[in-house]
Amino acid sequence: MALAIFDLDNTLIAGDSDYLWGAFLVENGYVDGEDFAKQNDRFYEDYKSGSLDIMAYQRFALKPLSEQSMETLAKWHDQFMETFIEPIILPKAQALVDEHKAKGDRVIIITATNTFVTRPIGVRYGITELLGTEGEIVDDRYTGEVAGIPTFQKGKVTRLNEWLQQENETLEGSYFYSDSHNDLPLLEIVDHPVIVDADDTLKTIAQQKGWPSISLR
């Protein structure tokens, strides 16, 4: 049995759930549309270029959660799953997840996106173990602040190492599937890095390193 680690956005799904959650909020009038959309676009461009200020972005993303009850947020997320996520679920990704499970591998998602947005998407793929950026919760409400280390760039490695120790797991025989050059720190420490529909920067690096490349689209 080995670990099969998956990135989520643009790997298991054909889009970015963080960005799409912002688009969902704008489309439904749950936030100040024009200003929020501009900031959402700017942060997404920063992410793609590798220059994202992760704490600034997470506070931006978590603020709308802090303004609603958990009950309202759950209803919103159900609507988000139906209208934004179901259309970008990838059958080939589901087949790959199922293949690893059939081999007895332990499947886990590690994503920079917050766990409120991503955990239900993982469950949609039958993946119950997920490490993501955690929003601070006090008295059953999000505060708008980040709890702990965001699972972004080197933070993915830090959080994974903590999880490995807690779970008495190792990276022996491990796989990591990702599309993004932001995930290089984690790609470089697993036994089987696999590039999935990668961005141009990661494609170039993967070719230099001889890493296998696949498409789930």
mmCIF file of N, CA, C and O in Angstrom, residues 97-175:
data_model
loop_
_atom_site.group_PDB
_atom_site.id
_atom_site.type_symbol
_atom_site.label_atom_id
_atom_site.label_comp_id
_atom_site.label_asym_id
_atom_site.label_seq_id
_atom_site.Cartn_x
_atom_site.Cartn_y
_atom_site.Cartn_z
ATOM 1 N N VAL A 97 -8.553 7.647 -9.441
ATOM 2 C CA VAL A 97 -8.743 7.510 -7.989
ATOM 3 C C VAL A 97 -9.174 6.082 -7.655
ATOM 4 O O VAL A 97 -8.631 5.439 -6.744
ATOM 5 N N ASP A 98 -10.152 5.577 -8.408
ATOM 6 C CA ASP A 98 -10.665 4.225 -8.160
ATOM 7 C C ASP A 98 -9.590 3.169 -8.397
ATOM 8 O O ASP A 98 -9.544 2.146 -7.688
ATOM 9 N N GLU A 99 -8.727 3.408 -9.373
ATOM 10 C CA GLU A 99 -7.632 2.468 -9.667
ATOM 11 C C GLU A 99 -6.671 2.372 -8.484
ATOM 12 O O GLU A 99 -6.255 1.269 -8.095
ATOM 13 N N HIS A 100 -6.338 3.510 -7.903
ATOM 14 C CA HIS A 100 -5.450 3.487 -6.733
ATOM 15 C C HIS A 100 -6.121 2.794 -5.552
ATOM 16 O O HIS A 100 -5.484 2.014 -4.830
ATOM 17 N N LYS A 101 -7.400 3.061 -5.359
ATOM 18 C CA LYS A 101 -8.109 2.398 -4.266
ATOM 19 C C LYS A 101 -8.133 0.889 -4.457
ATOM 20 O O LYS A 101 -7.965 0.122 -3.497
ATOM 21 N N ALA A 102 -8.331 0.461 -5.694
ATOM 22 C CA ALA A 102 -8.391 -0.971 -5.991
ATOM 23 C C ALA A 102 -7.059 -1.660 -5.685
ATOM 24 O O ALA A 102 -7.032 -2.853 -5.337
ATOM 25 N N LYS A 103 -5.964 -0.911 -5.795
ATOM 26 C CA LYS A 103 -4.641 -1.461 -5.491
ATOM 27 C C LYS A 103 -4.347 -1.447 -3.990
ATOM 28 O O LYS A 103 -3.308 -1.938 -3.552
ATOM 29 N N GLY A 104 -5.254 -0.845 -3.231
ATOM 30 C CA GLY A 104 -5.055 -0.755 -1.797
ATOM 31 C C GLY A 104 -4.314 0.484 -1.348
ATOM 32 O O GLY A 104 -3.926 0.596 -0.180
ATOM 33 N N ASP A 105 -4.092 1.429 -2.265
ATOM 34 C CA ASP A 105 -3.401 2.663 -1.907
ATOM 35 C C ASP A 105 -4.300 3.565 -1.062
ATOM 36 O O ASP A 105 -5.524 3.519 -1.167
ATOM 37 N N ARG A 106 -3.674 4.387 -0.263
ATOM 38 C CA ARG A 106 -4.392 5.356 0.570
ATOM 39 C C ARG A 106 -4.434 6.686 -0.186
ATOM 40 O O ARG A 106 -3.392 7.271 -0.497
ATOM 41 N N VAL A 107 -5.619 7.160 -0.483
ATOM 42 C CA VAL A 107 -5.797 8.333 -1.343
ATOM 43 C C VAL A 107 -6.086 9.565 -0.493
ATOM 44 O O VAL A 107 -6.960 9.542 0.377
ATOM 45 N N ILE A 108 -5.372 10.640 -0.773
ATOM 46 C CA ILE A 108 -5.545 11.882 -0.039
ATOM 47 C C ILE A 108 -5.396 13.066 -0.987
ATOM 48 O O ILE A 108 -4.596 13.014 -1.934
ATOM 49 N N ILE A 109 -6.178 14.096 -0.771
ATOM 50 C CA ILE A 109 -6.057 15.345 -1.520
ATOM 51 C C ILE A 109 -5.277 16.340 -0.664
ATOM 52 O O ILE A 109 -5.509 16.456 0.533
ATOM 53 N N ILE A 110 -4.352 17.058 -1.298
ATOM 54 C CA ILE A 110 -3.690 18.194 -0.645
ATOM 55 C C ILE A 110 -3.883 19.402 -1.558
ATOM 56 O O ILE A 110 -3.410 19.418 -2.694
ATOM 57 N N THR A 111 -4.575 20.399 -1.048
ATOM 58 C CA THR A 111 -4.947 21.557 -1.852
ATOM 59 C C THR A 111 -4.726 22.851 -1.085
ATOM 60 O O THR A 111 -4.931 22.903 0.126
ATOM 61 N N ALA A 112 -4.325 23.892 -1.805
ATOM 62 C CA ALA A 112 -4.155 25.207 -1.183
ATOM 63 C C ALA A 112 -5.497 25.846 -0.848
ATOM 64 O O ALA A 112 -5.586 26.708 0.026
ATOM 65 N N THR A 113 -6.538 25.426 -1.542
ATOM 66 C CA THR A 113 -7.867 25.996 -1.322
ATOM 67 C C THR A 113 -8.396 25.603 0.051
ATOM 68 O O THR A 113 -8.086 24.523 0.567
ATOM 69 N N ASN A 114 -9.211 26.469 0.634
ATOM 70 C CA ASN A 114 -9.695 26.189 1.994
ATOM 71 C C ASN A 114 -10.602 24.964 2.030
ATOM 72 O O ASN A 114 -11.237 24.599 1.039
ATOM 73 N N THR A 115 -10.651 24.341 3.188
ATOM 74 C CA THR A 115 -11.353 23.070 3.322
ATOM 75 C C THR A 115 -12.870 23.210 3.228
ATOM 76 O O THR A 115 -13.552 22.248 2.883
ATOM 77 N N PHE A 116 -13.409 24.400 3.526
ATOM 78 C CA PHE A 116 -14.849 24.594 3.346
ATOM 79 C C PHE A 116 -15.233 24.365 1.891
ATOM 80 O O PHE A 116 -16.210 23.661 1.587
ATOM 81 N N VAL A 117 -14.481 24.939 0.985
ATOM 82 C CA VAL A 117 -14.775 24.794 -0.440
ATOM 83 C C VAL A 117 -14.477 23.385 -0.926
ATOM 84 O O VAL A 117 -15.248 22.806 -1.706
ATOM 85 N N THR A 118 -13.376 22.795 -0.464
ATOM 86 C CA THR A 118 -12.848 21.597 -1.123
ATOM 87 C C THR A 118 -13.286 20.261 -0.548
ATOM 88 O O THR A 118 -13.351 19.272 -1.280
ATOM 89 N N ARG A 119 -13.564 20.192 0.753
ATOM 90 C CA ARG A 119 -13.843 18.874 1.333
ATOM 91 C C ARG A 119 -15.025 18.168 0.651
ATOM 92 O O ARG A 119 -14.946 16.969 0.339
ATOM 93 N N PRO A 120 -16.140 18.876 0.375
ATOM 94 C CA PRO A 120 -17.242 18.203 -0.313
ATOM 95 C C PRO A 120 -16.888 17.743 -1.730
ATOM 96 O O PRO A 120 -17.451 16.758 -2.213
ATOM 97 N N ILE A 121 -15.950 18.438 -2.373
ATOM 98 C CA ILE A 121 -15.523 18.012 -3.714
ATOM 99 C C ILE A 121 -14.735 16.715 -3.601
ATOM 100 O O ILE A 121 -14.898 15.792 -4.413
ATOM 101 N N GLY A 122 -13.877 16.633 -2.584
ATOM 102 C CA GLY A 122 -13.168 15.383 -2.350
ATOM 103 C C GLY A 122 -14.120 14.229 -2.116
ATOM 104 O O GLY A 122 -13.960 13.140 -2.685
ATOM 105 N N VAL A 123 -15.127 14.465 -1.283
ATOM 106 C CA VAL A 123 -16.126 13.422 -1.000
ATOM 107 C C VAL A 123 -16.843 13.006 -2.286
ATOM 108 O O VAL A 123 -17.168 11.826 -2.478
ATOM 109 N N ARG A 124 -17.070 13.949 -3.180
ATOM 110 C CA ARG A 124 -17.706 13.642 -4.479
ATOM 111 C C ARG A 124 -16.894 12.603 -5.248
ATOM 112 O O ARG A 124 -17.448 11.784 -5.980
ATOM 113 N N TYR A 125 -15.582 12.625 -5.067
ATOM 114 C CA TYR A 125 -14.704 11.643 -5.706
ATOM 115 C C TYR A 125 -14.479 10.404 -4.825
ATOM 116 O O TYR A 125 -13.708 9.528 -5.188
ATOM 117 N N GLY A 126 -15.131 10.370 -3.665
ATOM 118 C CA GLY A 126 -14.948 9.249 -2.760
ATOM 119 C C GLY A 126 -13.678 9.348 -1.941
ATOM 120 O O GLY A 126 -13.181 8.339 -1.422
ATOM 121 N N ILE A 127 -13.141 10.567 -1.800
ATOM 122 C CA ILE A 127 -11.909 10.784 -1.038
ATOM 123 C C ILE A 127 -12.272 11.520 0.245
ATOM 124 O O ILE A 127 -12.703 12.673 0.211
ATOM 125 N N THR A 128 -12.085 10.871 1.361
ATOM 126 C CA THR A 128 -12.487 11.457 2.646
ATOM 127 C C THR A 128 -11.322 12.112 3.381
ATOM 128 O O THR A 128 -11.538 12.828 4.350
ATOM 129 N N GLU A 129 -10.089 11.848 2.926
ATOM 130 C CA GLU A 129 -8.925 12.441 3.586
ATOM 131 C C GLU A 129 -8.435 13.616 2.744
ATOM 132 O O GLU A 129 -8.135 13.464 1.553
ATOM 133 N N LEU A 130 -8.348 14.776 3.368
ATOM 134 C CA LEU A 130 -7.993 15.993 2.653
ATOM 135 C C LEU A 130 -7.245 16.934 3.578
ATOM 136 O O LEU A 130 -7.656 17.152 4.719
ATOM 137 N N LEU A 131 -6.146 17.464 3.081
ATOM 138 C CA LEU A 131 -5.426 18.540 3.757
ATOM 139 C C LEU A 131 -5.600 19.799 2.925
ATOM 140 O O LEU A 131 -5.267 19.818 1.735
ATOM 141 N N GLY A 132 -6.142 20.839 3.544
ATOM 142 C CA GLY A 132 -6.328 22.111 2.864
ATOM 143 C C GLY A 132 -6.087 23.235 3.843
ATOM 144 O O GLY A 132 -5.879 23.011 5.039
ATOM 145 N N THR A 133 -6.113 24.445 3.339
ATOM 146 C CA THR A 133 -5.981 25.599 4.219
ATOM 147 C C THR A 133 -7.210 25.671 5.121
ATOM 148 O O THR A 133 -8.340 25.579 4.649
ATOM 149 N N GLU A 134 -6.976 25.817 6.418
ATOM 150 C CA GLU A 134 -8.070 25.802 7.385
ATOM 151 C C GLU A 134 -8.458 27.231 7.776
ATOM 152 O O GLU A 134 -7.598 28.035 8.146
ATOM 153 N N GLY A 135 -9.737 27.527 7.693
ATOM 154 C CA GLY A 135 -10.237 28.782 8.209
ATOM 155 C C GLY A 135 -10.493 28.663 9.700
ATOM 156 O O GLY A 135 -11.008 27.646 10.177
ATOM 157 N N GLU A 136 -10.111 29.681 10.444
ATOM 158 C CA GLU A 136 -10.339 29.675 11.891
ATOM 159 C C GLU A 136 -11.843 29.735 12.185
ATOM 160 O O GLU A 136 -12.569 30.517 11.567
ATOM 161 N N ILE A 137 -12.291 28.896 13.122
ATOM 162 C CA ILE A 137 -13.695 28.860 13.530
ATOM 163 C C ILE A 137 -13.779 29.100 15.033
ATOM 164 O O ILE A 137 -13.100 28.434 15.814
ATOM 165 N N VAL A 138 -14.586 30.063 15.415
ATOM 166 C CA VAL A 138 -14.836 30.372 16.829
ATOM 167 C C VAL A 138 -16.345 30.455 17.025
ATOM 168 O O VAL A 138 -17.039 31.154 16.274
ATOM 169 N N ASP A 139 -16.858 29.719 17.997
ATOM 170 C CA ASP A 139 -18.302 29.712 18.284
ATOM 171 C C ASP A 139 -19.118 29.384 17.034
ATOM 172 O O ASP A 139 -20.130 30.026 16.728
ATOM 173 N N ASP A 140 -18.637 28.369 16.301
ATOM 174 C CA ASP A 140 -19.339 27.844 15.127
ATOM 175 C C ASP A 140 -19.501 28.885 14.010
ATOM 176 O O ASP A 140 -20.453 28.846 13.245
ATOM 177 N N ARG A 141 -18.550 29.805 13.928
ATOM 178 C CA ARG A 141 -18.529 30.758 12.815
ATOM 179 C C ARG A 141 -17.084 30.966 12.375
ATOM 180 O O ARG A 141 -16.165 30.986 13.194
ATOM 181 N N TYR A 142 -16.912 31.121 11.061
ATOM 182 C CA TYR A 142 -15.598 31.490 10.558
ATOM 183 C C TYR A 142 -15.264 32.909 11.003
ATOM 184 O O TYR A 142 -16.126 33.790 11.001
ATOM 185 N N THR A 143 -13.999 33.110 11.379
ATOM 186 C CA THR A 143 -13.573 34.446 11.813
ATOM 187 C C THR A 143 -13.011 35.279 10.669
ATOM 188 O O THR A 143 -12.861 36.497 10.802
ATOM 189 N N GLY A 144 -12.672 34.637 9.560
ATOM 190 C CA GLY A 144 -12.017 35.322 8.460
ATOM 191 C C GLY A 144 -10.504 35.202 8.499
ATOM 192 O O GLY A 144 -9.813 35.651 7.586
ATOM 193 N N GLU A 145 -9.975 34.573 9.552
ATOM 194 C CA GLU A 145 -8.537 34.372 9.684
ATOM 195 C C GLU A 145 -8.156 32.932 9.347
ATOM 196 O O GLU A 145 -9.000 32.039 9.343
ATOM 197 N N VAL A 146 -6.889 32.738 9.071
ATOM 198 C CA VAL A 146 -6.356 31.409 8.760
ATOM 199 C C VAL A 146 -5.931 30.716 10.050
ATOM 200 O O VAL A 146 -5.336 31.338 10.929
ATOM 201 N N ALA A 147 -6.236 29.439 10.148
ATOM 202 C CA ALA A 147 -5.785 28.625 11.281
ATOM 203 C C ALA A 147 -4.617 27.755 10.817
ATOM 204 O O ALA A 147 -4.770 26.929 9.926
ATOM 205 N N GLY A 148 -3.445 27.967 11.412
ATOM 206 C CA GLY A 148 -2.298 27.140 11.068
ATOM 207 C C GLY A 148 -1.628 27.551 9.768
ATOM 208 O O GLY A 148 -1.773 28.682 9.292
ATOM 209 N N ILE A 149 -0.909 26.601 9.178
ATOM 210 C CA ILE A 149 -0.104 26.852 7.976
ATOM 211 C C ILE A 149 -0.938 26.566 6.730
ATOM 212 O O ILE A 149 -1.492 25.473 6.588
ATOM 213 N N PRO A 150 -1.027 27.508 5.790
ATOM 214 C CA PRO A 150 -1.734 27.230 4.540
ATOM 215 C C PRO A 150 -1.027 26.130 3.752
ATOM 216 O O PRO A 150 0.208 26.066 3.719
ATOM 217 N N THR A 151 -1.797 25.280 3.118
ATOM 218 C CA THR A 151 -1.239 24.185 2.316
ATOM 219 C C THR A 151 -0.914 24.705 0.916
ATOM 220 O O THR A 151 -1.571 24.362 -0.071
ATOM 221 N N PHE A 152 0.128 25.517 0.847
ATOM 222 C CA PHE A 152 0.518 26.171 -0.405
ATOM 223 C C PHE A 152 2.022 26.129 -0.536
ATOM 224 O O PHE A 152 2.746 26.436 0.422
ATOM 225 N N GLN A 153 2.499 25.714 -1.733
ATOM 226 C CA GLN A 153 3.926 25.609 -2.008
ATOM 227 C C GLN A 153 4.600 24.773 -0.915
ATOM 228 O O GLN A 153 4.222 23.634 -0.683
ATOM 229 N N LYS A 154 5.624 25.308 -0.220
ATOM 230 C CA LYS A 154 6.313 24.526 0.812
ATOM 231 C C LYS A 154 5.398 24.157 1.973
ATOM 232 O O LYS A 154 5.653 23.189 2.690
ATOM 233 N N GLY A 155 4.309 24.932 2.144
ATOM 234 C CA GLY A 155 3.353 24.617 3.190
ATOM 235 C C GLY A 155 2.690 23.266 2.984
ATOM 236 O O GLY A 155 2.281 22.615 3.954
ATOM 237 N N LYS A 156 2.575 22.835 1.722
ATOM 238 C CA LYS A 156 2.020 21.496 1.478
ATOM 239 C C LYS A 156 2.933 20.429 2.061
ATOM 240 O O LYS A 156 2.471 19.436 2.630
ATOM 241 N N VAL A 157 4.235 20.628 1.907
ATOM 242 C CA VAL A 157 5.194 19.657 2.439
ATOM 243 C C VAL A 157 5.158 19.652 3.967
ATOM 244 O O VAL A 157 5.151 18.590 4.599
ATOM 245 N N THR A 158 5.126 20.844 4.560
ATOM 246 C CA THR A 158 5.083 20.944 6.027
ATOM 247 C C THR A 158 3.861 20.240 6.584
ATOM 248 O O THR A 158 3.962 19.430 7.525
ATOM 249 N N ARG A 159 2.708 20.537 6.016
ATOM 250 C CA ARG A 159 1.469 19.927 6.502
ATOM 251 C C ARG A 159 1.442 18.419 6.244
ATOM 252 O O ARG A 159 0.952 17.646 7.067
ATOM 253 N N LEU A 160 1.962 17.993 5.098
ATOM 254 C CA LEU A 160 2.001 16.564 4.801
ATOM 255 C C LEU A 160 2.911 15.844 5.789
ATOM 256 O O LEU A 160 2.559 14.766 6.301
ATOM 257 N N ASN A 161 4.067 16.416 6.087
ATOM 258 C CA ASN A 161 4.988 15.779 7.038
ATOM 259 C C ASN A 161 4.350 15.639 8.412
ATOM 260 O O ASN A 161 4.524 14.617 9.093
ATOM 261 N N GLU A 162 3.598 16.643 8.844
ATOM 262 C CA GLU A 162 2.880 16.553 10.114
ATOM 263 C C GLU A 162 1.867 15.417 10.065
ATOM 264 O O GLU A 162 1.737 14.641 11.026
ATOM 265 N N TRP A 163 1.152 15.329 8.956
ATOM 266 C CA TRP A 163 0.138 14.284 8.786
ATOM 267 C C TRP A 163 0.782 12.905 8.766
ATOM 268 O O TRP A 163 0.267 11.958 9.384
ATOM 269 N N LEU A 164 1.917 12.765 8.072
ATOM 270 C CA LEU A 164 2.609 11.476 8.011
ATOM 271 C C LEU A 164 2.993 11.002 9.398
ATOM 272 O O LEU A 164 2.853 9.814 9.729
ATOM 273 N N GLN A 165 3.466 11.933 10.214
ATOM 274 C CA GLN A 165 3.861 11.572 11.578
ATOM 275 C C GLN A 165 2.646 11.153 12.403
ATOM 276 O O GLN A 165 2.687 10.148 13.127
ATOM 277 N N GLN A 166 1.561 11.907 12.270
ATOM 278 C CA GLN A 166 0.346 11.594 13.023
ATOM 279 C C GLN A 166 -0.229 10.234 12.622
ATOM 280 O O GLN A 166 -0.735 9.482 13.464
ATOM 281 N N GLU A 167 -0.161 9.944 11.331
ATOM 282 C CA GLU A 167 -0.779 8.728 10.801
ATOM 283 C C GLU A 167 0.181 7.537 10.745
ATOM 284 O O GLU A 167 -0.204 6.462 10.276
ATOM 285 N N ASN A 168 1.432 7.754 11.160
ATOM 286 C CA ASN A 168 2.452 6.706 11.080
ATOM 287 C C ASN A 168 2.592 6.180 9.652
ATOM 288 O O ASN A 168 2.673 4.979 9.410
ATOM 289 N N GLU A 169 2.595 7.103 8.703
ATOM 290 C CA GLU A 169 2.726 6.790 7.278
ATOM 291 C C GLU A 169 4.103 7.232 6.778
ATOM 292 O O GLU A 169 4.790 8.029 7.425
ATOM 293 N N THR A 170 4.480 6.733 5.621
ATOM 294 C CA THR A 170 5.715 7.166 4.964
ATOM 295 C C THR A 170 5.415 7.487 3.505
ATOM 296 O O THR A 170 4.317 7.221 2.997
ATOM 297 N N LEU A 171 6.410 8.051 2.831
ATOM 298 C CA LEU A 171 6.277 8.367 1.402
ATOM 299 C C LEU A 171 6.841 7.256 0.520
ATOM 300 O O LEU A 171 6.989 7.450 -0.688
ATOM 301 N N GLU A 172 7.107 6.112 1.102
ATOM 302 C CA GLU A 172 7.630 5.001 0.300
ATOM 303 C C GLU A 172 6.593 4.577 -0.747
ATOM 304 O O GLU A 172 5.455 4.232 -0.414
ATOM 305 N N GLY A 173 6.986 4.630 -2.001
ATOM 306 C CA GLY A 173 6.096 4.252 -3.093
ATOM 307 C C GLY A 173 5.047 5.290 -3.439
ATOM 308 O O GLY A 173 4.141 5.024 -4.228
ATOM 309 N N SER A 174 5.159 6.484 -2.873
ATOM 310 C CA SER A 174 4.101 7.486 -3.002
ATOM 311 C C SER A 174 4.002 8.096 -4.389
ATOM 312 O O SER A 174 4.991 8.202 -5.125
ATOM 313 N N TYR A 175 2.779 8.518 -4.717
ATOM 314 C CA TYR A 175 2.462 9.244 -5.947
ATOM 315 C C TYR A 175 1.955 10.640 -5.578
ATOM 316 O O TYR A 175 1.310 10.818 -4.552
#
